[in-house]
Amino acid sequence: MVNEYRLHIVLAIEMLLCGIWWTYKAITKSQQKLDYSLDIILCGLSFISCGINLGYLLYAR
């Protein structure tokens, strides 16, 4: 059971970092007036996945 908690913690941290990265990419592309809609979608999916993993950890306890 401990390994499952560790997995969800690692996934949550990874998705949080991915969300921050895609947000950064979208901001830099918007300043250069490039198309950044895919970056916004990936940013949202990363933050949603992070929330799902954190929610699972809170619910499982």
mmCIF file of C-alpha atoms in Angstrom:
data_model
loop_
_atom_site.group_PDB
_atom_site.id
_atom_site.type_symbol
_atom_site.label_atom_id
_atom_site.label_comp_id
_atom_site.label_asym_id
_atom_site.label_seq_id
_atom_site.Cartn_x
_atom_site.Cartn_y
_atom_site.Cartn_z
ATOM 1 C CA MET A 1 0.000 0.000 0.000
ATOM 2 C CA VAL A 2 2.899 2.371 0.700
ATOM 3 C CA ASN A 3 4.197 1.951 -2.847
ATOM 4 C CA GLU A 4 0.810 3.013 -4.224
ATOM 5 C CA TYR A 5 0.957 6.233 -2.192
ATOM 6 C CA ARG A 6 4.470 6.908 -3.429
ATOM 7 C CA LEU A 7 3.357 6.370 -7.017
ATOM 8 C CA HIS A 8 0.530 8.884 -6.711
ATOM 9 C CA ILE A 9 2.792 11.408 -4.983
ATOM 10 C CA VAL A 10 5.398 11.102 -7.742
ATOM 11 C CA LEU A 11 2.716 11.367 -10.447
ATOM 12 C CA ALA A 12 1.190 14.433 -8.792
ATOM 13 C CA ILE A 13 4.577 16.171 -8.579
ATOM 14 C CA GLU A 14 5.408 15.227 -12.157
ATOM 15 C CA MET A 15 2.097 16.519 -13.494
ATOM 16 C CA LEU A 16 2.465 19.730 -11.483
ATOM 17 C CA LEU A 17 5.891 20.318 -13.030
ATOM 18 C CA CYS A 18 4.533 19.504 -16.506
ATOM 19 C CA GLY A 19 1.692 21.957 -15.969
ATOM 20 C CA ILE A 20 4.135 24.683 -14.940
ATOM 21 C CA TRP A 21 6.311 23.912 -17.994
ATOM 22 C CA TRP A 22 3.403 24.049 -20.456
ATOM 23 C CA THR A 23 2.182 27.282 -18.844
ATOM 24 C CA TYR A 24 5.630 28.793 -19.339
ATOM 25 C CA LYS A 25 5.704 27.625 -22.973
ATOM 26 C CA ALA A 26 2.242 29.113 -23.618
ATOM 27 C CA ILE A 27 3.241 32.462 -22.088
ATOM 28 C CA THR A 28 6.424 32.697 -24.163
ATOM 29 C CA LYS A 29 4.555 31.724 -27.343
ATOM 30 C CA SER A 30 1.802 34.259 -26.678
ATOM 31 C CA GLN A 31 4.430 36.994 -26.311
ATOM 32 C CA GLN A 32 5.863 35.969 -29.696
ATOM 33 C CA LYS A 33 2.316 35.922 -31.164
ATOM 34 C CA LEU A 34 2.495 32.207 -32.069
ATOM 35 C CA ASP A 35 -0.311 29.663 -31.814
ATOM 36 C CA TYR A 36 -0.326 28.377 -28.247
ATOM 37 C CA SER A 37 -3.697 26.601 -27.993
ATOM 38 C CA LEU A 38 -2.114 23.125 -27.758
ATOM 39 C CA ASP A 39 0.103 24.332 -24.906
ATOM 40 C CA ILE A 40 -2.958 25.597 -23.015
ATOM 41 C CA ILE A 41 -4.704 22.229 -23.501
ATOM 42 C CA LEU A 42 -1.643 20.289 -22.273
ATOM 43 C CA CYS A 43 -1.257 22.693 -19.346
ATOM 44 C CA GLY A 44 -4.873 22.114 -18.304
ATOM 45 C CA LEU A 45 -4.606 18.343 -18.652
ATOM 46 C CA SER A 46 -1.435 18.294 -16.562
ATOM 47 C CA PHE A 47 -3.027 20.304 -13.748
ATOM 48 C CA ILE A 48 -6.187 18.163 -13.882
ATOM 49 C CA SER A 49 -4.092 14.982 -13.651
ATOM 50 C CA CYS A 50 -2.191 16.457 -10.708
ATOM 51 C CA GLY A 51 -5.498 17.225 -8.996
ATOM 52 C CA ILE A 52 -6.806 13.715 -9.624
ATOM 53 C CA ASN A 53 -3.703 12.155 -8.060
ATOM 54 C CA LEU A 54 -3.852 14.468 -5.045
ATOM 55 C CA GLY A 55 -7.577 13.834 -4.692
ATOM 56 C CA TYR A 56 -6.981 10.099 -4.731
ATOM 57 C CA LEU A 57 -4.376 10.467 -1.984
ATOM 58 C CA LEU A 58 -6.763 12.492 0.181
ATOM 59 C CA TYR A 59 -9.691 10.146 -0.462
ATOM 60 C CA ALA A 60 -7.653 6.972 0.139
ATOM 61 C CA ARG A 61 -6.599 8.070 3.625
#
